[in-house]
PDB file of C-alpha atoms in Angstrom:
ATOM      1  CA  UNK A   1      -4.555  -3.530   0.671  1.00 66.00           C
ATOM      2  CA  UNK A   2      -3.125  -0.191   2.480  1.00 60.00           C
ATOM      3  CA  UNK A   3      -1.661   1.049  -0.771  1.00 65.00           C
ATOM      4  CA  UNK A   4      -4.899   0.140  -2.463  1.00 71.00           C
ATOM      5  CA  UNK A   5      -7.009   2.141   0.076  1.00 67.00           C
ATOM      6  CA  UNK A   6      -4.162   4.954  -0.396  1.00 67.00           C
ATOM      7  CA  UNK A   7      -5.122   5.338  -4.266  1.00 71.00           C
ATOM      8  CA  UNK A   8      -9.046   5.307  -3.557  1.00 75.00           C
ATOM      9  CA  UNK A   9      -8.679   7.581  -0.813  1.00 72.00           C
ATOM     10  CA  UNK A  10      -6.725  10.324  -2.595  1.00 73.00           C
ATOM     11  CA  UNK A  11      -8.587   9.902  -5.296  1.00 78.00           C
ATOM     12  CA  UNK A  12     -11.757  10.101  -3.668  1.00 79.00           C
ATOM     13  CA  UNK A  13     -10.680  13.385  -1.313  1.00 78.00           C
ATOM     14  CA  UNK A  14      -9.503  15.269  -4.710  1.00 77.00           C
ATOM     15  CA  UNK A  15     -13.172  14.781  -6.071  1.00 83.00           C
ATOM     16  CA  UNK A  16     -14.769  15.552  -2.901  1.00 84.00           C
ATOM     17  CA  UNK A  17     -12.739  18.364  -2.024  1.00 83.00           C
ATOM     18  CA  UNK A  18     -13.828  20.354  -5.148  1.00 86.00           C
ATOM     19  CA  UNK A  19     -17.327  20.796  -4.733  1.00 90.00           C
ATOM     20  CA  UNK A  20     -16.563  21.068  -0.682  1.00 89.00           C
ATOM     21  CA  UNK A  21     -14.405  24.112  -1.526  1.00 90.00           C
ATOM     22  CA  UNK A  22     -16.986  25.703  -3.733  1.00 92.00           C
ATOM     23  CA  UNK A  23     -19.382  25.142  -0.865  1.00 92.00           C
ATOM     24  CA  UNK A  24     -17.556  26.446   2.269  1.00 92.00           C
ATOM     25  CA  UNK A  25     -16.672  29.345  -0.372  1.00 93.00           C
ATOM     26  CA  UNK A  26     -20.465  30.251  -0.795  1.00 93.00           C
ATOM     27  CA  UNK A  27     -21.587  29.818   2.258  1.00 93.00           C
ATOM     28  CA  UNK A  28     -18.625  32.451   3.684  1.00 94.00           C
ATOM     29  CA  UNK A  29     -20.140  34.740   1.402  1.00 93.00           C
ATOM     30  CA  UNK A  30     -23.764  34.166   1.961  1.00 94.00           C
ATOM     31  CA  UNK A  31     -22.631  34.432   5.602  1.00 93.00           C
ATOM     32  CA  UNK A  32     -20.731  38.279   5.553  1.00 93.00           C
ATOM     33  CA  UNK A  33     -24.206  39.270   3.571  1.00 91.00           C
ATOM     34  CA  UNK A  34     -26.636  38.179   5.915  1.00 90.00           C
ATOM     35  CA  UNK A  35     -27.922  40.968   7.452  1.00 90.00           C
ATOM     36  CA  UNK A  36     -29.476  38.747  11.122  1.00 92.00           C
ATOM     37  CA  UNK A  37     -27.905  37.034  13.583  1.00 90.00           C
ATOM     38  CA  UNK A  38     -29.397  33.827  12.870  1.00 93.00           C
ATOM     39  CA  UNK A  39     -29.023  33.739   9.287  1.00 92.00           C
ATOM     40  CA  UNK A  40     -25.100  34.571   9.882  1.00 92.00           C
ATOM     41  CA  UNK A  41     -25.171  31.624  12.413  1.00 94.00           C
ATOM     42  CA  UNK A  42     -26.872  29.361   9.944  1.00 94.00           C
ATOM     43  CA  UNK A  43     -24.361  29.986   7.149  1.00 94.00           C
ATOM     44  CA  UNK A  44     -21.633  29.683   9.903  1.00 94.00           C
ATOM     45  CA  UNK A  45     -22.851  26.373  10.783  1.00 94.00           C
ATOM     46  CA  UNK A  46     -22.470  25.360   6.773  1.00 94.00           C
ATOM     47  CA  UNK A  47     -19.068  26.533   6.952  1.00 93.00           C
ATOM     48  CA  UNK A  48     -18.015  24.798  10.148  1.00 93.00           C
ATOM     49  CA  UNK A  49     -19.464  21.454   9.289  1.00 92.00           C
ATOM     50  CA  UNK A  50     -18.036  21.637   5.680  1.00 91.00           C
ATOM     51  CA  UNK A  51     -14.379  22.424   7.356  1.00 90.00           C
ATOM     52  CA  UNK A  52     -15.443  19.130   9.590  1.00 87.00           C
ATOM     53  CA  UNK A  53     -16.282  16.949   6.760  1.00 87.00           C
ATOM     54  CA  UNK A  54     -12.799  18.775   4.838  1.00 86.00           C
ATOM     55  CA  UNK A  55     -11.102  17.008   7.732  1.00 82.00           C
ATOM     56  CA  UNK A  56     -12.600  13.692   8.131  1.00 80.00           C
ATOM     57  CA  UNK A  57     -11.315  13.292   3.835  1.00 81.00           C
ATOM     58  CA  UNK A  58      -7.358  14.591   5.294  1.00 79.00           C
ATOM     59  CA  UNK A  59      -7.786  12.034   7.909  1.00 75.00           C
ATOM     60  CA  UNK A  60      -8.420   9.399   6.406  1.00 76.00           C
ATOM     61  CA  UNK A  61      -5.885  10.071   3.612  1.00 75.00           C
ATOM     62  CA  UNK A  62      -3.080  10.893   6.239  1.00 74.00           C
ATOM     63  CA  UNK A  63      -3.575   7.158   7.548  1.00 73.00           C
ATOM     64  CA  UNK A  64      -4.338   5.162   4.142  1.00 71.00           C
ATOM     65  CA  UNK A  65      -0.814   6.798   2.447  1.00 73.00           C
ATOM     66  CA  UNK A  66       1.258   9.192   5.162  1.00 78.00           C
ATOM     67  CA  UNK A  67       3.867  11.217   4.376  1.00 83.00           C
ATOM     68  CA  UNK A  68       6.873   9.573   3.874  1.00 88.00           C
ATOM     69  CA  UNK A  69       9.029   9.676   7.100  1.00 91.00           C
ATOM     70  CA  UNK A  70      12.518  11.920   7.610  1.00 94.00           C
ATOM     71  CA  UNK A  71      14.496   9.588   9.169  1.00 94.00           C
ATOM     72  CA  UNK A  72      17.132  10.830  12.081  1.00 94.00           C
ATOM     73  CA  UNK A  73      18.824  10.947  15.306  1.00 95.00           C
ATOM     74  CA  UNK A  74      16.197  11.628  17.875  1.00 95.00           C
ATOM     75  CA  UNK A  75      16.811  12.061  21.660  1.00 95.00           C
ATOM     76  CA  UNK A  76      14.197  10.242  23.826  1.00 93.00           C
ATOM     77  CA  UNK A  77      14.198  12.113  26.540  1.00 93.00           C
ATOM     78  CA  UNK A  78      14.015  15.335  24.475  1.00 94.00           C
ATOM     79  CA  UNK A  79      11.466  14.162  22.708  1.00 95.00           C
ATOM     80  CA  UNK A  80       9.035  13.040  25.827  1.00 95.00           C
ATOM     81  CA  UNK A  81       9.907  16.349  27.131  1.00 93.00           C
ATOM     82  CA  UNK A  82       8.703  18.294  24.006  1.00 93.00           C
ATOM     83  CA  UNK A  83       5.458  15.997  23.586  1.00 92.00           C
ATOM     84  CA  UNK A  84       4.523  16.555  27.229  1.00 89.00           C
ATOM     85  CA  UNK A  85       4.574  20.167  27.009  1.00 88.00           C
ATOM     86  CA  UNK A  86       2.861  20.527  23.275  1.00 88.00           C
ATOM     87  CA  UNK A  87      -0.027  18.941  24.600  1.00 86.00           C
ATOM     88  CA  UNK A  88       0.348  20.592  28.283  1.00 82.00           C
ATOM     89  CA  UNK A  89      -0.468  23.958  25.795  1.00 79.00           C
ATOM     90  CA  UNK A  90      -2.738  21.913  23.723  1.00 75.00           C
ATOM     91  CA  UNK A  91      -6.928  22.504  23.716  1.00 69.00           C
ATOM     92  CA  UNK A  92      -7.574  19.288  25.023  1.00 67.00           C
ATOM     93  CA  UNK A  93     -10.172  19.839  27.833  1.00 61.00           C
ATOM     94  CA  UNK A  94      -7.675  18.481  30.598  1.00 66.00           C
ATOM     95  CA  UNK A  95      -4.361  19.593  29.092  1.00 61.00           C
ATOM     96  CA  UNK A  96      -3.748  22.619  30.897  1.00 59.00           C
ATOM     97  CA  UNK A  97      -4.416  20.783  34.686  1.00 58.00           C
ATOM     98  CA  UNK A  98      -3.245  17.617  33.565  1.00 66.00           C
ATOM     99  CA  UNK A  99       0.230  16.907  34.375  1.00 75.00           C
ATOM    100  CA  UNK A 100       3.209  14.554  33.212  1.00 85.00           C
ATOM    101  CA  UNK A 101       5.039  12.566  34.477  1.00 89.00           C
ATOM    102  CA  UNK A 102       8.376  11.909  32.688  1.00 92.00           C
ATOM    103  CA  UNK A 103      10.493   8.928  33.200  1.00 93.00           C
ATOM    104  CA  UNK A 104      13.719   8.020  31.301  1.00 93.00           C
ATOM    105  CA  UNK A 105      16.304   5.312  31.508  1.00 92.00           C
ATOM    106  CA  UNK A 106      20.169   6.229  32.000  1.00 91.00           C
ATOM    107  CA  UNK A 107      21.738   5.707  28.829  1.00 89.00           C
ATOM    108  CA  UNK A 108      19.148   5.195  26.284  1.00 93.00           C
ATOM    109  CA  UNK A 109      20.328   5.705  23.164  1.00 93.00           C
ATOM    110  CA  UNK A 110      18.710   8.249  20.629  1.00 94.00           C
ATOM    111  CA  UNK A 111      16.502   6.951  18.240  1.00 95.00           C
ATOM    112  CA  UNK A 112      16.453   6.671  14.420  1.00 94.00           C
ATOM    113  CA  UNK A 113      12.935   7.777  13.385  1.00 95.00           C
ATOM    114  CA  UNK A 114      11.330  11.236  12.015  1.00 95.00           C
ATOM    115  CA  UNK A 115      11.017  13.139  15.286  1.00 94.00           C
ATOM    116  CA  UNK A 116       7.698  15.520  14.194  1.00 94.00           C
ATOM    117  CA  UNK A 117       5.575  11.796  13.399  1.00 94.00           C
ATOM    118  CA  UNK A 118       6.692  10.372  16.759  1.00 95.00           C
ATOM    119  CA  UNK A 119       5.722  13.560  18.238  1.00 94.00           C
ATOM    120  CA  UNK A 120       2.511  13.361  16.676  1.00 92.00           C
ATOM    121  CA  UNK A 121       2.153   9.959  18.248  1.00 94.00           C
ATOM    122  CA  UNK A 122       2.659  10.406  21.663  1.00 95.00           C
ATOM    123  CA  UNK A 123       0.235  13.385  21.685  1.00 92.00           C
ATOM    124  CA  UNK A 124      -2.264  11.210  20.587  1.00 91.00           C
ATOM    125  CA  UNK A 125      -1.821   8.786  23.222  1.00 93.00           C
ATOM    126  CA  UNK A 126      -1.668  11.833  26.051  1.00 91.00           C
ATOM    127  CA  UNK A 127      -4.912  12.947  24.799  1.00 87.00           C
ATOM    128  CA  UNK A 128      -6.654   9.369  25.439  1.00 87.00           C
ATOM    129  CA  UNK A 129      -4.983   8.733  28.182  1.00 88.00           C
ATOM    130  CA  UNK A 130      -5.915  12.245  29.390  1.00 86.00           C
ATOM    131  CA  UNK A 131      -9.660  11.493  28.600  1.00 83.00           C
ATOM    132  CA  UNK A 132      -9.297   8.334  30.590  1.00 84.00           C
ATOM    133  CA  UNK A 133      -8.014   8.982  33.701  1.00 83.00           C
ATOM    134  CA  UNK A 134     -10.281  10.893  36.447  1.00 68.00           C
ATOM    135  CA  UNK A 135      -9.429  14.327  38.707  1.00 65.00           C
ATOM    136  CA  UNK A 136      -7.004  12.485  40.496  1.00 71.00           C
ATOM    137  CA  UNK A 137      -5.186  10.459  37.643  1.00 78.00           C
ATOM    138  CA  UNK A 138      -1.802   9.500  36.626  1.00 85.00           C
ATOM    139  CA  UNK A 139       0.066   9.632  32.930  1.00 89.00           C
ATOM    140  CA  UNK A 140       3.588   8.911  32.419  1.00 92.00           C
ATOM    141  CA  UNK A 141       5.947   8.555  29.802  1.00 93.00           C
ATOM    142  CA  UNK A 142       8.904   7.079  29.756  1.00 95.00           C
ATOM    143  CA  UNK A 143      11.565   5.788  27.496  1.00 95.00           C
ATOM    144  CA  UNK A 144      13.754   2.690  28.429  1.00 95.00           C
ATOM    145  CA  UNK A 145      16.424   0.330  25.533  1.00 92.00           C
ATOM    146  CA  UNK A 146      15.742  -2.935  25.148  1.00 87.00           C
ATOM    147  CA  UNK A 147      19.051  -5.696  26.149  1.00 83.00           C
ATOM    148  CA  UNK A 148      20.231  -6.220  22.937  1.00 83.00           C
ATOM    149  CA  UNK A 149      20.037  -1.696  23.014  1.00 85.00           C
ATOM    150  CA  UNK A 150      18.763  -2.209  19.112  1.00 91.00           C
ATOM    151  CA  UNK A 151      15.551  -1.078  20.088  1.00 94.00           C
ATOM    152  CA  UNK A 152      14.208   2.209  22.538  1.00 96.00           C
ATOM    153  CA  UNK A 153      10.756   1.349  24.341  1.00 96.00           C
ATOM    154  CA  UNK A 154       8.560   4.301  24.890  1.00 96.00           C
ATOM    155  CA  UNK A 155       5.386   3.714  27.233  1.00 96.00           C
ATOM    156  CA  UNK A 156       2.365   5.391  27.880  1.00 95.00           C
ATOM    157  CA  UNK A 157       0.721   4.693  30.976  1.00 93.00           C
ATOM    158  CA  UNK A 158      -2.363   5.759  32.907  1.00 91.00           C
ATOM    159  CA  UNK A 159      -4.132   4.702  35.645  1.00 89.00           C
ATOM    160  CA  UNK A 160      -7.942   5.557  34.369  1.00 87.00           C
ATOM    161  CA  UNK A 161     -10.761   3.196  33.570  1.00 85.00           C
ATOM    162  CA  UNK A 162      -8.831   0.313  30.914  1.00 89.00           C
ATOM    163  CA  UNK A 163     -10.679  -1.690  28.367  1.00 89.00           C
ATOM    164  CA  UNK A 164     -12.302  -4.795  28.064  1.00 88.00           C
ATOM    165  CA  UNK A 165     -11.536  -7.482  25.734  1.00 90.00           C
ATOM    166  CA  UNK A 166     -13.378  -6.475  22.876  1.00 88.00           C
ATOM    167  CA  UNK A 167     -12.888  -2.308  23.136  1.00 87.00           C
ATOM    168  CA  UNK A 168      -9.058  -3.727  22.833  1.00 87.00           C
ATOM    169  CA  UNK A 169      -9.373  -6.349  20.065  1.00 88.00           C
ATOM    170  CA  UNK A 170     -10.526  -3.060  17.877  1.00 85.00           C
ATOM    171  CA  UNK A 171      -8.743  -0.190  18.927  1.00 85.00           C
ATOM    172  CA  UNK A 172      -6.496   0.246  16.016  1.00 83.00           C
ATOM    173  CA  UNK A 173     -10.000  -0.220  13.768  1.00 78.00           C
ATOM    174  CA  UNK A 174     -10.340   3.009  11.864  1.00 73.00           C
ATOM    175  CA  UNK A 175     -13.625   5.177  12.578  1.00 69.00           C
ATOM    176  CA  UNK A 176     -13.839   2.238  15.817  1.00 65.00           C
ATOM    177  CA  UNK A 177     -14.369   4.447  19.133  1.00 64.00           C
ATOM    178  CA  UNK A 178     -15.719   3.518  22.192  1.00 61.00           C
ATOM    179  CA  UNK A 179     -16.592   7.004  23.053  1.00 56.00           C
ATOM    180  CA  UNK A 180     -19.685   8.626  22.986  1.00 49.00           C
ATOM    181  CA  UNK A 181     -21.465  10.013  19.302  1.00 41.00           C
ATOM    182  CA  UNK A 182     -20.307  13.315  18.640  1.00 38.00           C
ATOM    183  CA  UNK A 183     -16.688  12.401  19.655  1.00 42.00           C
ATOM    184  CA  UNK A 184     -13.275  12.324  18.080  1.00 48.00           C
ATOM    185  CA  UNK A 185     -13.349  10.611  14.867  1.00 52.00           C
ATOM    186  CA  UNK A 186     -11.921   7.337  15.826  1.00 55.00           C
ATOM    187  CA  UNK A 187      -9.412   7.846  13.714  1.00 71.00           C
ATOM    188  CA  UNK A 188      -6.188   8.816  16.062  1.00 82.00           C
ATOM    189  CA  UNK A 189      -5.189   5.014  16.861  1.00 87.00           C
ATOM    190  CA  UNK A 190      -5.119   3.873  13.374  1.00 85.00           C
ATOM    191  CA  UNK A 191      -3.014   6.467  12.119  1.00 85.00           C
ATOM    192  CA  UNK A 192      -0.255   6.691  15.380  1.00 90.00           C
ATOM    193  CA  UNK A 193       0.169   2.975  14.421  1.00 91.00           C
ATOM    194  CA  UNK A 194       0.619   3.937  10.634  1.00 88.00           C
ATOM    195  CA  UNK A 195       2.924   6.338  11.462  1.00 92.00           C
ATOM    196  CA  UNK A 196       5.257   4.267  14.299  1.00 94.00           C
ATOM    197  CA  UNK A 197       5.372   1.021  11.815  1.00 92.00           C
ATOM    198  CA  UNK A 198       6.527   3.557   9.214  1.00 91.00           C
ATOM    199  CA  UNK A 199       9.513   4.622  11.638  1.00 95.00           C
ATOM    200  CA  UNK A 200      10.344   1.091  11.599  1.00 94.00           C
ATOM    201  CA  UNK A 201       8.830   0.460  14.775  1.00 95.00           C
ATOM    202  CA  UNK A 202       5.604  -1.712  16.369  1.00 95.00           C
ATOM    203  CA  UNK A 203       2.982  -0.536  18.753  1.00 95.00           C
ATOM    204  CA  UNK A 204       0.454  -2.321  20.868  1.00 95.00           C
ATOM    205  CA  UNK A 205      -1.801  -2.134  23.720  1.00 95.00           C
ATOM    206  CA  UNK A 206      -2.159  -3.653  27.440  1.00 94.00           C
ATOM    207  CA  UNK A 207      -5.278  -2.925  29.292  1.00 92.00           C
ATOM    208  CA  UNK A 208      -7.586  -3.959  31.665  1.00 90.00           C
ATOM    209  CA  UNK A 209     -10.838  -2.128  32.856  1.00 91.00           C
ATOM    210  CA  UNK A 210      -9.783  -0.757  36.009  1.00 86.00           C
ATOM    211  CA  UNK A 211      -6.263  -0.717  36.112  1.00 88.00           C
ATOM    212  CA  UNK A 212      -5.367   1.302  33.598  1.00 90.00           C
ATOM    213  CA  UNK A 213      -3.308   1.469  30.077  1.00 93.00           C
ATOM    214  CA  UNK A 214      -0.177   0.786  28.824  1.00 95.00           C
ATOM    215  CA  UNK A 215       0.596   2.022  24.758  1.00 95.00           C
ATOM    216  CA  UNK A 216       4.090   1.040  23.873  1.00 96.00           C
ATOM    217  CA  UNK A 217       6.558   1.860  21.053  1.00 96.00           C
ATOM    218  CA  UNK A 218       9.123   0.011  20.378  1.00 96.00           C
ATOM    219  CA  UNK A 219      11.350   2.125  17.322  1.00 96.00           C
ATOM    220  CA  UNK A 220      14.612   1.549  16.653  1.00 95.00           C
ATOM    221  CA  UNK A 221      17.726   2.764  17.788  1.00 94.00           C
ATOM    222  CA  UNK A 222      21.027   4.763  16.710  1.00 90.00           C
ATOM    223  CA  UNK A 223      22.767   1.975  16.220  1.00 80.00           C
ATOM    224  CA  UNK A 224      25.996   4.650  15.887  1.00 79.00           C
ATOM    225  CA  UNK A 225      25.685   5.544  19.042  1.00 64.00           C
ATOM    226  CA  UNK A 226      25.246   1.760  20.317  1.00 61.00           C
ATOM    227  CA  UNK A 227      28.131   0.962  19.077  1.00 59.00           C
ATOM    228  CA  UNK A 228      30.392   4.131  19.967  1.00 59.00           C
ATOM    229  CA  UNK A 229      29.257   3.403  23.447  1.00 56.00           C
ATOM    230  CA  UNK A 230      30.318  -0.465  23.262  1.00 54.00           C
ATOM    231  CA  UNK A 231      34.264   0.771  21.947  1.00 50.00           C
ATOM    232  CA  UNK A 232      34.196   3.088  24.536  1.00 53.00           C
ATOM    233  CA  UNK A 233      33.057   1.246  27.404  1.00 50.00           C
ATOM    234  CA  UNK A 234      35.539  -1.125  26.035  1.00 50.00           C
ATOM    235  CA  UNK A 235      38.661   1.356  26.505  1.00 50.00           C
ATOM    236  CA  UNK A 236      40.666   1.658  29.171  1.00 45.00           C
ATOM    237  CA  UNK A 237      40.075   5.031  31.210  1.00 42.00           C
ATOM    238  CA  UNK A 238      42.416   7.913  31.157  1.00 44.00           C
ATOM    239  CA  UNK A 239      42.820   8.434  35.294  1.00 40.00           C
ATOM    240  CA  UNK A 240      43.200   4.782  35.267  1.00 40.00           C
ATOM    241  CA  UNK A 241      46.698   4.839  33.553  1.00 36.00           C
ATOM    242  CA  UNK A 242      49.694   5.090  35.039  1.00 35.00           C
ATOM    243  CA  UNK A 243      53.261   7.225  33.899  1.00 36.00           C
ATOM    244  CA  UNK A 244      56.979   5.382  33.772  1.00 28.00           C
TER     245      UNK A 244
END
């Protein structure tokens, strides 16, 4: 069905893209001839909405067929550190007073998934965790291996307002938000999942209204590593020997 959707949507956002282009392209120019303030500002507002609609189309292609992932080492901690302080820079409205708090386990090992779509992940989540918490709220992210260490567990928790049953049953709905009109595009959810069971991962959701979130990622992990660390750990230690 997702490969399906994949083919209609590109299809469908090559066609509509055309006559978009054309239309943004006009209006630019109707816009540096207009000789009034409001006229500029109308043509403006042409522009800006066609730029909108332009990225509703690369939205919903991005999620029906992404990009295929590049697969690699990826440290955890590293990589909780980098997200934290892309979105601590970010334009979110509570990004630049909004801190992070950054937990991770000793001795997780990296993981094996294309760092820039995991990235792109957890920014999403700070930004709706972000939106939920109030002045006073808490967000952290931490990263933690499973027992069998096959798999790294990456949370994202808040303390803000939760959801109820049904705002959960449908978060990962595309276009589904429970925020006001005139919001983000509902969009975000769908495609973080897209992109973590793509990694070779699984995501889901615990929440309850009034105490808070919980997103986890479960991806998995250098198995390399794993096992370097079992031999070694194995091994007897060098100021443990003794000399004849």
């Amino acid at each position: 069905t997702l490969a399906a959707l994949g083919d209609l949507a590109a299809g469908a956002g090559h066609e509509l893209n055309r006559p978009l282009a054309v239309a943004s392209g006009r209006a630019q120019l109707m816009r540096d001839k207009a000789e009034m303030p409001e006229d500029r500002r109308t043509w403006q507002t042409i522009v800006d909405q066609a730029q909108r609609i332009s990225d509703i189309i690369t939205g919903l292609m991005d999620f029906a067929s992404p990009p295929a992932p590049k697969i690699g080492p990826v440290s955890a901690g590293k990589l909780l550190s980098k997200s934290a302080n892309a979105f601590s820079s970010s334009e979110h409205p509570q990004a630049a007073a909004r801190g992070v708090d950054i937990q991770v386990e000793d001795g997780v090992p990296r993981i094996l998934a294309d760092g820039g779509q995991v990235k792109a992940v957890l920014l999403e989540l700070l930004a709706n965790a972000a939106s939920a918490v109030g002045a006073d709220g808490l967000i952290v992210l931490s990263a933690s291996a499973d027992d069998s260490r096959r798999h790294v567990l990456l949370k994202v928790r808040d303390n803000g307002s939760g959801m109820d049953a049904a705002t959960l049953a449908r978060a990962f709905t595309p276009f589904y938000s429970a925020q006001k009109a005139g919001r983000r595009r509902g969009l975000g959810l769908p495609k973080a999942k897209r992109y973590v069971e793509n990694n070779g991962g699984r995501m889901w959701i615990d929440s309850e209204p009034g105490k808070g979130t919980v997103v986890s990622i479960q991806l998995p992990a250098d198995q390399r590593e794993v096992l370097e660390g079992e031999v070694n750990h194995g091994k007897p230690q060098d100021d443990q020997s003794t000399g004849s």
